[in-house]
mmCIF file with all atom_site columns, C-alpha atoms in Angstrom:
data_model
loop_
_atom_site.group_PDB
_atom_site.id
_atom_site.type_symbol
_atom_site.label_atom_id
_atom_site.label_alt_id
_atom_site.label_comp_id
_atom_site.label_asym_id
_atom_site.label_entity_id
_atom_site.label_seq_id
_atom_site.pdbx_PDB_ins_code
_atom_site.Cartn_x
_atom_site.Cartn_y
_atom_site.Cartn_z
_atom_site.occupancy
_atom_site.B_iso_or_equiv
_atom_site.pdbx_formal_charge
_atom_site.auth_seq_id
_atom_site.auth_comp_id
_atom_site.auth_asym_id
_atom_site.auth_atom_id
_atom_site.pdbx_PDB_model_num
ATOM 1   C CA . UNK M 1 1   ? 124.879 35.782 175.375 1.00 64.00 ? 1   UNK M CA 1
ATOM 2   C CA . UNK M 1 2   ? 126.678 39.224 175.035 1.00 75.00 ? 2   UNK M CA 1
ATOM 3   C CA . UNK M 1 3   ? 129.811 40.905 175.652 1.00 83.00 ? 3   UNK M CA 1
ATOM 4   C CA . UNK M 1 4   ? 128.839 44.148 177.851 1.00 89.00 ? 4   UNK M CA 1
ATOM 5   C CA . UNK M 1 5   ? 130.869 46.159 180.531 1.00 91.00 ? 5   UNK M CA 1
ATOM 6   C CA . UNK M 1 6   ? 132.568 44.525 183.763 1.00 93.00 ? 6   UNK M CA 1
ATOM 7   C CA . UNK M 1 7   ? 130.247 44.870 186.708 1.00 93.00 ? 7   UNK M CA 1
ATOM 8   C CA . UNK M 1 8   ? 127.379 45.064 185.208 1.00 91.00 ? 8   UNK M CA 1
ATOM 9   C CA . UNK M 1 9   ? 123.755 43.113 185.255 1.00 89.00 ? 9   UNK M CA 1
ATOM 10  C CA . UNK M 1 10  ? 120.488 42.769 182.738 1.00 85.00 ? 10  UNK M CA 1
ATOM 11  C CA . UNK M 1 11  ? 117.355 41.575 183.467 1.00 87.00 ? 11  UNK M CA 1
ATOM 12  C CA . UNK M 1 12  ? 116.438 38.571 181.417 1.00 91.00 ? 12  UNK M CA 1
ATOM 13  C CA . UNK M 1 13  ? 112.382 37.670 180.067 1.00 93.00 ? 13  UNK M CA 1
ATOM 14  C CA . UNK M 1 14  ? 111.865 35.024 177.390 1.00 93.00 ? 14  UNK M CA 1
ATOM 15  C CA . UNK M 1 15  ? 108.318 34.680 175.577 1.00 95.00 ? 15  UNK M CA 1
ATOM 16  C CA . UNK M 1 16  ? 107.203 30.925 174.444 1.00 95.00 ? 16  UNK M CA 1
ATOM 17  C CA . UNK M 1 17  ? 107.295 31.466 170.866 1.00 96.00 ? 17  UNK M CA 1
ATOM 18  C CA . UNK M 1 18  ? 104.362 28.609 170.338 1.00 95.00 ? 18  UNK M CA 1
ATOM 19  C CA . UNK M 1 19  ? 101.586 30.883 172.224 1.00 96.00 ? 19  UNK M CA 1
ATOM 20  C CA . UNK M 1 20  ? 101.752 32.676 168.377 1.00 97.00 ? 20  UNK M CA 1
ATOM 21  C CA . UNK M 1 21  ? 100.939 29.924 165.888 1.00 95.00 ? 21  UNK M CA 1
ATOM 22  C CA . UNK M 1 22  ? 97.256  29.525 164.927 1.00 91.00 ? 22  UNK M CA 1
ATOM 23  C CA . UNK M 1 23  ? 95.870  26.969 164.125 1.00 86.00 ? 23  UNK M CA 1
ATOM 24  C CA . UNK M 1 24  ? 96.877  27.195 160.435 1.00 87.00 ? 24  UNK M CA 1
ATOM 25  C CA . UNK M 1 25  ? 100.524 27.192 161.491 1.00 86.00 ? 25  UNK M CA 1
ATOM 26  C CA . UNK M 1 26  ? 100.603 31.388 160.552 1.00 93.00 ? 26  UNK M CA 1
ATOM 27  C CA . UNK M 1 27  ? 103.090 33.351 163.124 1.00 97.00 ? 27  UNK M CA 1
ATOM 28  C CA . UNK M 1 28  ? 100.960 35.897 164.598 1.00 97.00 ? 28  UNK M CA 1
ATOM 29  C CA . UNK M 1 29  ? 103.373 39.367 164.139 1.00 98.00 ? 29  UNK M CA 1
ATOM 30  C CA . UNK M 1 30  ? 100.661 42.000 165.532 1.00 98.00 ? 30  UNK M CA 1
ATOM 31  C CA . UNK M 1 31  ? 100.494 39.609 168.916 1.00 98.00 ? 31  UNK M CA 1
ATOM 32  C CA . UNK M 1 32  ? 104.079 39.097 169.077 1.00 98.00 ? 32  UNK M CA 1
ATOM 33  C CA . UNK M 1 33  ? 105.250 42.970 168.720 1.00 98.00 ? 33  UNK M CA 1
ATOM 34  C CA . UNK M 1 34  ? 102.315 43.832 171.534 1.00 98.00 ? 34  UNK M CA 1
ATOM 35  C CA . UNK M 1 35  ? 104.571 41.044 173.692 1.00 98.00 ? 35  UNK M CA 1
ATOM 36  C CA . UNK M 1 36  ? 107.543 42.246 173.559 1.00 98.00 ? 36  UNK M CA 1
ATOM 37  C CA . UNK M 1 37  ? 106.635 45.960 174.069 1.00 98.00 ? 37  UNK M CA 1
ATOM 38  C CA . UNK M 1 38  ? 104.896 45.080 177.538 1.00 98.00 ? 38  UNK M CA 1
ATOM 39  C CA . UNK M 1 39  ? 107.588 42.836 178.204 1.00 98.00 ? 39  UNK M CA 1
ATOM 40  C CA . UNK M 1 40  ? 110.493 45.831 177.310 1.00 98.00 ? 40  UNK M CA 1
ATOM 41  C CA . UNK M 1 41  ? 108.348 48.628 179.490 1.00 98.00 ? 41  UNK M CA 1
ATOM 42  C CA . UNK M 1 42  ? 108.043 46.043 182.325 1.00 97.00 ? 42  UNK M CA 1
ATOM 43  C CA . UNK M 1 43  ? 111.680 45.070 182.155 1.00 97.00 ? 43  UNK M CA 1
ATOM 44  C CA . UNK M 1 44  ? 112.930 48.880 181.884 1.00 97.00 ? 44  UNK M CA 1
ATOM 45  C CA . UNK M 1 45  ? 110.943 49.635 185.088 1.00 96.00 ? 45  UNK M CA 1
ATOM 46  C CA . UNK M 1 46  ? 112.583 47.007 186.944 1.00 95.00 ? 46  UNK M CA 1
ATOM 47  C CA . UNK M 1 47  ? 115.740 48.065 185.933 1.00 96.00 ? 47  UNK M CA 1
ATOM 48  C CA . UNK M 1 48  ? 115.336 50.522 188.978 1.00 93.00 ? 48  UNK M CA 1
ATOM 49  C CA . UNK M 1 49  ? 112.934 48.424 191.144 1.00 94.00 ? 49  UNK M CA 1
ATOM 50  C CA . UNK M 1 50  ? 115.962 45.860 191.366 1.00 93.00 ? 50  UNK M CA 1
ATOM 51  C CA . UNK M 1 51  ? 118.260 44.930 193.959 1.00 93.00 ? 51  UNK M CA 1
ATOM 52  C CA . UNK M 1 52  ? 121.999 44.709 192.410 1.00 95.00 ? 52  UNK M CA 1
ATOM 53  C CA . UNK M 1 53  ? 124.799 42.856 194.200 1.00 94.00 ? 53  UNK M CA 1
ATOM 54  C CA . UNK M 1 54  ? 127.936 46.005 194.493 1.00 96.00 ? 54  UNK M CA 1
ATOM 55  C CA . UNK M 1 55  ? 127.584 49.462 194.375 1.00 96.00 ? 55  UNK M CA 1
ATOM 56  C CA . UNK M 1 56  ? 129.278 49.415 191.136 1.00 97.00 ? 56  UNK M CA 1
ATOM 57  C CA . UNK M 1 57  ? 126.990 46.614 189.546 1.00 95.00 ? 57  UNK M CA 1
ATOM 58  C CA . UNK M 1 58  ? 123.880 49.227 190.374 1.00 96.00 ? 58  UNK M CA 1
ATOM 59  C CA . UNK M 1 59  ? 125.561 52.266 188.791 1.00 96.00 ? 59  UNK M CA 1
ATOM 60  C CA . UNK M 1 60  ? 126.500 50.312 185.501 1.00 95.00 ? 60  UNK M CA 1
ATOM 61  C CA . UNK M 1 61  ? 122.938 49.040 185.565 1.00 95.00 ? 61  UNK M CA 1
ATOM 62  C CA . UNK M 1 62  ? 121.374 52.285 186.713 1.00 95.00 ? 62  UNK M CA 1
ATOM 63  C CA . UNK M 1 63  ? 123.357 54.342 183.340 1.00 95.00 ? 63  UNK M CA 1
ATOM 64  C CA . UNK M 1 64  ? 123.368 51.718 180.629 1.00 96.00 ? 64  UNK M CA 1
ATOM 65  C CA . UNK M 1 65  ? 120.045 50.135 181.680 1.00 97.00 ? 65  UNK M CA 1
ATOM 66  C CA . UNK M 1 66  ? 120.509 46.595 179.648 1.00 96.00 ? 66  UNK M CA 1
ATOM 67  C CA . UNK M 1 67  ? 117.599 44.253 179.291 1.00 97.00 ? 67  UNK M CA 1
ATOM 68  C CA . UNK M 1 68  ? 117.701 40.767 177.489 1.00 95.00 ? 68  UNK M CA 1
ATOM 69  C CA . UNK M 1 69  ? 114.451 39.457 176.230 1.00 96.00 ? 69  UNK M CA 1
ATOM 70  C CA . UNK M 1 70  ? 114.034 36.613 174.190 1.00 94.00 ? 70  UNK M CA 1
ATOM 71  C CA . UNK M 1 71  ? 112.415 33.774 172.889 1.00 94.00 ? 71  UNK M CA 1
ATOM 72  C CA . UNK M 1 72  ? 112.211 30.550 173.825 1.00 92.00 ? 72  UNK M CA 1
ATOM 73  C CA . UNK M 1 73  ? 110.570 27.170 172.082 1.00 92.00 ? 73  UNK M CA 1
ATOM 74  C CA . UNK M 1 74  ? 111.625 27.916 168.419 1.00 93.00 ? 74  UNK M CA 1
ATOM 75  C CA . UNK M 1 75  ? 112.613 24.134 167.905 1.00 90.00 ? 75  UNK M CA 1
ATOM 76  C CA . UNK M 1 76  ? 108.976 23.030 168.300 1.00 91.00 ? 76  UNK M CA 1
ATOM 77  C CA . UNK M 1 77  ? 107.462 25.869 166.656 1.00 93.00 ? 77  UNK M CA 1
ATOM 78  C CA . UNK M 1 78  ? 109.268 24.602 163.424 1.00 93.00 ? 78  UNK M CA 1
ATOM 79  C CA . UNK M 1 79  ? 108.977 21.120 163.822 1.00 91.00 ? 79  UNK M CA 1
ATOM 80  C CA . UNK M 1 80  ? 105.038 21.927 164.459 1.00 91.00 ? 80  UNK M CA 1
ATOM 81  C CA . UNK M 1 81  ? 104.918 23.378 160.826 1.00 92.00 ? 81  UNK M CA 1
ATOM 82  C CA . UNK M 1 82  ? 107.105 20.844 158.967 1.00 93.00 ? 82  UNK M CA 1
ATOM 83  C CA . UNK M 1 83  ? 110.263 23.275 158.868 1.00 94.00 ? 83  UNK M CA 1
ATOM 84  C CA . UNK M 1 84  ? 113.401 21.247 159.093 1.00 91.00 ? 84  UNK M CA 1
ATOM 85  C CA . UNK M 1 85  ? 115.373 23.124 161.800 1.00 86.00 ? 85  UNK M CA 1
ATOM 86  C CA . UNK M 1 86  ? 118.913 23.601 159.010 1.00 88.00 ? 86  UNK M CA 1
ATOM 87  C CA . UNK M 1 87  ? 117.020 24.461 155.821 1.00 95.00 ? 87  UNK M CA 1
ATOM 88  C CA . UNK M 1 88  ? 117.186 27.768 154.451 1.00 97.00 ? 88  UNK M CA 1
ATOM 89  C CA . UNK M 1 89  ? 113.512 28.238 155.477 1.00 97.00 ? 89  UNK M CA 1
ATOM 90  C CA . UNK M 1 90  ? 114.208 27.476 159.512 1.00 95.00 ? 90  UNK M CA 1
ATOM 91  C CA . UNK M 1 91  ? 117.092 29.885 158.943 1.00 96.00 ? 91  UNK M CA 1
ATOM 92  C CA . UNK M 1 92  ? 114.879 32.838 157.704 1.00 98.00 ? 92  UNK M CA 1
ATOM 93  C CA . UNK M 1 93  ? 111.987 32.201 159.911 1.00 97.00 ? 93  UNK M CA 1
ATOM 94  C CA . UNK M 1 94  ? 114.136 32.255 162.908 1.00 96.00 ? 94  UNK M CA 1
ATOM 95  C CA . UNK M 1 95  ? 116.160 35.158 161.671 1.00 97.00 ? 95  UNK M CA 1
ATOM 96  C CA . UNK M 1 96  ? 112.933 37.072 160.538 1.00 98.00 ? 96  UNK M CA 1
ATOM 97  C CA . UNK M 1 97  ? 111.444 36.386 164.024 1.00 98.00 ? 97  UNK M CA 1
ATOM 98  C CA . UNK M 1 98  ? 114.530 37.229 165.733 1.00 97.00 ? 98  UNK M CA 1
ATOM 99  C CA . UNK M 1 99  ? 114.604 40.299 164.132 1.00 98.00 ? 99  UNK M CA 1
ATOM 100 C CA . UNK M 1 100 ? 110.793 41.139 164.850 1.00 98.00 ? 100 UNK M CA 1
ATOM 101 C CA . UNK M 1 101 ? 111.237 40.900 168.224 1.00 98.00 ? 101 UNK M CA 1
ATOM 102 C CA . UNK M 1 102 ? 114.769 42.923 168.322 1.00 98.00 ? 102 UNK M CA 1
ATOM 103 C CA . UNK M 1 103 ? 114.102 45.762 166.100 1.00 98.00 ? 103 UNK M CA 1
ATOM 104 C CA . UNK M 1 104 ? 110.368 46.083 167.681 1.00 98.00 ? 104 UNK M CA 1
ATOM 105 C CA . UNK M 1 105 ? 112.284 46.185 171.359 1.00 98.00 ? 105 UNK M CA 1
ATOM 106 C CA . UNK M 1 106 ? 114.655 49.220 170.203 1.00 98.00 ? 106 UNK M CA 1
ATOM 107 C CA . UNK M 1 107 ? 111.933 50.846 168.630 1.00 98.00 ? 107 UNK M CA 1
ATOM 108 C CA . UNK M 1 108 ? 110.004 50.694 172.307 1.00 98.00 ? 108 UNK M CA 1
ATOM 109 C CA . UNK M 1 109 ? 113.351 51.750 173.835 1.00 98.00 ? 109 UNK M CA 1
ATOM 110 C CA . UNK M 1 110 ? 113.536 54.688 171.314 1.00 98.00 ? 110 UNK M CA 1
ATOM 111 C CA . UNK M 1 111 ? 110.214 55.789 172.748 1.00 98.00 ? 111 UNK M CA 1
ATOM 112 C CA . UNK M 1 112 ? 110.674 55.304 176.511 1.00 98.00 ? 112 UNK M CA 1
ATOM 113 C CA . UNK M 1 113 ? 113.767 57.365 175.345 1.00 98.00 ? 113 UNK M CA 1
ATOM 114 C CA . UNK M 1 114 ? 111.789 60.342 173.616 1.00 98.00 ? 114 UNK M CA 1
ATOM 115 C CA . UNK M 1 115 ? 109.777 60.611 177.388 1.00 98.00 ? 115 UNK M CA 1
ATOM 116 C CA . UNK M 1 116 ? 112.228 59.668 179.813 1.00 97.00 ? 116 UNK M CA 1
ATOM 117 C CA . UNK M 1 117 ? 115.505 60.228 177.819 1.00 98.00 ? 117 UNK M CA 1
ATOM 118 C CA . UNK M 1 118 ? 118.065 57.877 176.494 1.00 98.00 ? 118 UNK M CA 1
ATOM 119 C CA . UNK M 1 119 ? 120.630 55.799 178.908 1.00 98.00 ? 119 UNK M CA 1
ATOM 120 C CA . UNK M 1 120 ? 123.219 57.887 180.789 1.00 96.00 ? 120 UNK M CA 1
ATOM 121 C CA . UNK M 1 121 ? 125.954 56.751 178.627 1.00 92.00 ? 121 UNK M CA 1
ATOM 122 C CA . UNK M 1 122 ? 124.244 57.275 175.484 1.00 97.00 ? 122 UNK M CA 1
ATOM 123 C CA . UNK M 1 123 ? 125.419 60.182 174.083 1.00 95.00 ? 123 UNK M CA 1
ATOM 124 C CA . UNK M 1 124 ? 129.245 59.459 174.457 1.00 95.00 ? 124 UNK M CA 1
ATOM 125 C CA . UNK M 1 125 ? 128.608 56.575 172.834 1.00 95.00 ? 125 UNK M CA 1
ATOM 126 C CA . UNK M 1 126 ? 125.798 57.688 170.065 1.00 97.00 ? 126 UNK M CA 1
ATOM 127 C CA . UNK M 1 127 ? 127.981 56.801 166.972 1.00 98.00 ? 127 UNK M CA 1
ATOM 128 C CA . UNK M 1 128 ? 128.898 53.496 167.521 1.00 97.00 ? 128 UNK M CA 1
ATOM 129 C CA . UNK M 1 129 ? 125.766 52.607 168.750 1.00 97.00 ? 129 UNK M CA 1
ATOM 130 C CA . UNK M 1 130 ? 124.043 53.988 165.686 1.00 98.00 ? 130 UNK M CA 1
ATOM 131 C CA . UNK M 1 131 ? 126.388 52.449 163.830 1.00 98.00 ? 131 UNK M CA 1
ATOM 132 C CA . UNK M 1 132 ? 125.573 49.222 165.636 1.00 97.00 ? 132 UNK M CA 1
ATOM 133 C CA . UNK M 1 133 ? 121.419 49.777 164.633 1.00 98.00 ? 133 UNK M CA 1
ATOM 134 C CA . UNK M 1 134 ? 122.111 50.557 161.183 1.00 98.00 ? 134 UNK M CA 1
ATOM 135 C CA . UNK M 1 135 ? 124.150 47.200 160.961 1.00 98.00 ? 135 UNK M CA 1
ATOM 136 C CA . UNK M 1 136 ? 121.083 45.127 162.665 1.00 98.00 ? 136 UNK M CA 1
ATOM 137 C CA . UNK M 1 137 ? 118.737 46.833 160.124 1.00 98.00 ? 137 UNK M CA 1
ATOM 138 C CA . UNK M 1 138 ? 121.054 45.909 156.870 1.00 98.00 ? 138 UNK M CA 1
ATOM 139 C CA . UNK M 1 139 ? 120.914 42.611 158.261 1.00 98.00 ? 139 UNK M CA 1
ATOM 140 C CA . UNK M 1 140 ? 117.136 42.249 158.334 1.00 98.00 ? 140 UNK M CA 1
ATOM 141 C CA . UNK M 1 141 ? 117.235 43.282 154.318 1.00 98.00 ? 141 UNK M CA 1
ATOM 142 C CA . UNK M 1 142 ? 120.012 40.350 154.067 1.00 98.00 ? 142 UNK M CA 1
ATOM 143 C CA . UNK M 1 143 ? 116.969 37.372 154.880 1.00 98.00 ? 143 UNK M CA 1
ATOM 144 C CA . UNK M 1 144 ? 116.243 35.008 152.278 1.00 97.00 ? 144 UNK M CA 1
ATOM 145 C CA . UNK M 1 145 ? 113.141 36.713 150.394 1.00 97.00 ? 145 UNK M CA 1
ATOM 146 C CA . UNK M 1 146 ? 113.232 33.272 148.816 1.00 97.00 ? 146 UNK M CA 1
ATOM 147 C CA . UNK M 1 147 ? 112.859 30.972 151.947 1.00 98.00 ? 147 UNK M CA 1
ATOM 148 C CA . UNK M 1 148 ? 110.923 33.629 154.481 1.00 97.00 ? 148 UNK M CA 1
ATOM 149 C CA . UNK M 1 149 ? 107.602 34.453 154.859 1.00 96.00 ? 149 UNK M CA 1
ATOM 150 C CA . UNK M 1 150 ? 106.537 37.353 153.581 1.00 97.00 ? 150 UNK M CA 1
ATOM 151 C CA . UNK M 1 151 ? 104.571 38.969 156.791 1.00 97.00 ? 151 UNK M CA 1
ATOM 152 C CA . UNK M 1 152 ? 107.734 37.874 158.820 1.00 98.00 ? 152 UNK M CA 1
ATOM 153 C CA . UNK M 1 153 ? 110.007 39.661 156.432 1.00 98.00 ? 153 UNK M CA 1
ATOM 154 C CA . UNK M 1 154 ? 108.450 42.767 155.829 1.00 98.00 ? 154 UNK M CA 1
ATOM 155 C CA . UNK M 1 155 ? 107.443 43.346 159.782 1.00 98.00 ? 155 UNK M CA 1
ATOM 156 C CA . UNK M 1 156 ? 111.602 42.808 160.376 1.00 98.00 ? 156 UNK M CA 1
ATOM 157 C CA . UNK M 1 157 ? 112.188 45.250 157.892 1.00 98.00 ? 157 UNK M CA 1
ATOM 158 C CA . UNK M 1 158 ? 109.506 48.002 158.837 1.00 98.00 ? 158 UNK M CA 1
ATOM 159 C CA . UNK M 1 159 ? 111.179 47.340 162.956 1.00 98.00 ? 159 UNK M CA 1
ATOM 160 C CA . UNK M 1 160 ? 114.295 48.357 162.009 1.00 98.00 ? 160 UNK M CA 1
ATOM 161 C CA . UNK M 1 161 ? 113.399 51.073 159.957 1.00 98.00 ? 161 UNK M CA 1
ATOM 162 C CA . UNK M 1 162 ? 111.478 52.291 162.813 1.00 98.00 ? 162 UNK M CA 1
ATOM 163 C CA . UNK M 1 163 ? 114.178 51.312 165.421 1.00 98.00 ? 163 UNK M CA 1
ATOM 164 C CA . UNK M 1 164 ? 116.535 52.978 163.410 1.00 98.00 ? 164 UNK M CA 1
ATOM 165 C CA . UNK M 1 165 ? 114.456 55.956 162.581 1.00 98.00 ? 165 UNK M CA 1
ATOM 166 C CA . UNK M 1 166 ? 113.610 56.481 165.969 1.00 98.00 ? 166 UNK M CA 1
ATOM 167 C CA . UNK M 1 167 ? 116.808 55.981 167.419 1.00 98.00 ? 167 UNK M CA 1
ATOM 168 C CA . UNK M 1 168 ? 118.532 58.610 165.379 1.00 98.00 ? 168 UNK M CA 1
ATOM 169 C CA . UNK M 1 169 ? 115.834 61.141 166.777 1.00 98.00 ? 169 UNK M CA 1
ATOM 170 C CA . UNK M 1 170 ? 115.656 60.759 170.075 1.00 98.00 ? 170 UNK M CA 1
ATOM 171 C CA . UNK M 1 171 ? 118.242 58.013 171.319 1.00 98.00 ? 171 UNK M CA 1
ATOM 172 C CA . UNK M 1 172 ? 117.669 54.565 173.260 1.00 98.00 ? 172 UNK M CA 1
ATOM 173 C CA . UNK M 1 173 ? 116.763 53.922 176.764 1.00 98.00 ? 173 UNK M CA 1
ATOM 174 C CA . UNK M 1 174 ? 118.470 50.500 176.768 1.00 98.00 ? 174 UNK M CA 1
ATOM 175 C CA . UNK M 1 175 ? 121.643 50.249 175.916 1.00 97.00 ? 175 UNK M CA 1
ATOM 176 C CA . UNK M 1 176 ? 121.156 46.467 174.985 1.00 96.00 ? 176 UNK M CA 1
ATOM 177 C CA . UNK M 1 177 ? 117.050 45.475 174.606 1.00 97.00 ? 177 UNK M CA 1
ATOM 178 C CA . UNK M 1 178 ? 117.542 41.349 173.616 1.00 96.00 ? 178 UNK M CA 1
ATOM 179 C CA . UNK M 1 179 ? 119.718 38.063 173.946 1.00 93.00 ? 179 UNK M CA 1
ATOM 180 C CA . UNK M 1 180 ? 118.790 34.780 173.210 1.00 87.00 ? 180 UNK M CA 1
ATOM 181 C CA . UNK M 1 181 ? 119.167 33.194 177.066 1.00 82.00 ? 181 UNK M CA 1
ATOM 182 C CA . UNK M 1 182 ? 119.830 29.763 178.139 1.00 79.00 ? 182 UNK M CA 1
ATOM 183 C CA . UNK M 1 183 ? 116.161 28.913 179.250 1.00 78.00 ? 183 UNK M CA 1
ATOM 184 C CA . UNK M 1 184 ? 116.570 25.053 180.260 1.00 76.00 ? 184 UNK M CA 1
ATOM 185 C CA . UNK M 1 185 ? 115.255 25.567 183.476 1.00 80.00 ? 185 UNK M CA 1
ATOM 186 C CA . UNK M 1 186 ? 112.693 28.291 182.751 1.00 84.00 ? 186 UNK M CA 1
ATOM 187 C CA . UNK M 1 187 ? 111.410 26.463 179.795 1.00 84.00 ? 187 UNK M CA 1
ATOM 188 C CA . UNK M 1 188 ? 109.881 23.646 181.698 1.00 82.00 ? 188 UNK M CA 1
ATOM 189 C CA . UNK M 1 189 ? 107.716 26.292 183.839 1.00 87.00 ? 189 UNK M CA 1
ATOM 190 C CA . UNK M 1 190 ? 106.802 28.104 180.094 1.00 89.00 ? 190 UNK M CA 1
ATOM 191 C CA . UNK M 1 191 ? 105.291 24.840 178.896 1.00 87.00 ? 191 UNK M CA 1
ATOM 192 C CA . UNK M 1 192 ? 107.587 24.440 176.138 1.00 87.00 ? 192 UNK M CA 1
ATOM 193 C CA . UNK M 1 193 ? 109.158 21.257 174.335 1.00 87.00 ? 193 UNK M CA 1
ATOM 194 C CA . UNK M 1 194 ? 112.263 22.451 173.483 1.00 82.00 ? 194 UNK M CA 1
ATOM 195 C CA . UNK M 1 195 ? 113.989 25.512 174.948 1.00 74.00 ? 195 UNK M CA 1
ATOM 196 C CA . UNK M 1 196 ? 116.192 28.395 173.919 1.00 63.00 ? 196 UNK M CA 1
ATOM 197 C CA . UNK M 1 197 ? 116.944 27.986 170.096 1.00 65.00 ? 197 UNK M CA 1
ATOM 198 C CA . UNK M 1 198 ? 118.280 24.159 169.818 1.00 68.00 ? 198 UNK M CA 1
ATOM 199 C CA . UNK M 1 199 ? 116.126 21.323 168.572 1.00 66.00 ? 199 UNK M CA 1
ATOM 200 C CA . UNK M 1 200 ? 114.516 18.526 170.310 1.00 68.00 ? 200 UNK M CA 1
#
């Protein structure tokens, strides 16, 4: 999922991709990025409404304040619009998505962060981190213009610039906002026909 510190937790959410395609097969962005920002503020509250395992586990979680939302049901929302799930199309729609829904949760967490101030261990580790978001946001501009979308690629580029933006002025809250989680289990409950990322 992610490499992060020893004794540490995050809080996992994943959002059924499907609930977004009309009925023309369009991705609905402006629905999506609403998602994801409830889901971030709701996960970053229960960041301290959570019980944690060790003393330790609760500090880590309490100063670095991870989250990992993502998606789940991407192998049905191609095969639903035709998209073979290898071609360079699949590729960019699930990057472009993918980076939708990160870059839109960083910019949230660069807001919580302008009211409520970035993660304990932020500033020690501002740099790198930075260094990190302008890497994610390069990568956005690296999607096949060719094979995506055109709403899907221009909303991942205008997150990151925001994310990025944002994050430079006022920090993060979350150390770590998404991961793509196993959701086997969880998918069945979401109503969805495939889970995580793979294909039927």
């Amino acid at each position: 999922e992610y490499m992060f510190l020893d004794d540490s937790a995050c809080n996992l959410a994943s959002i059924n991709l499907m609930k977004f395609i009309d009925e023309q097969g369009n991705f609905d962005v402006a629905a999506f990025r609403h998602a994801v920002r409830i889901f971030l503020i709701a996960m970053e509250i229960e960041v301290d409404l959570s019980a944690y395992p060790t003393p330790k586990i609760a500090q880590n979680s309490h100063d670095y304040r991870p989250l990992g939302l993502g998606y789940a049901n991407l192998g049905t929302m191609l095969m639903v619009n035709g998209v073979p799930y290898d071609s360079p199309e699949g590729q960019a729609i699930s990057g472009a998505i993918t980076a939708i829904m990160c870059g839109h949760a960083y910019k949230t967490s660069a807001e919580l962060a302008a009211v409520k101030g970035p993660f304990a261990g932020y500033t020690r580790n501002r740099a790198p981190m930075l260094n990190v978001m302008n890497k994610h946001r390069a990568a956005a501009y690296r999607i096949d213009e060719k094979s995506c979308p055109s709403p899907l690629l221009e909303a991942a580029r205008q997150d990151w610039d925001e994310a990025v933006a944002l994050g430079e002025q006022f920090g993060y809250r979350n150390s770590q906002t998404t991961v793509i989680a196993p959701t086997g289990t969880i998918g069945l409950l979401m109503d969805c026909d495939t889970t995580g990322v793979e294909p039927d």
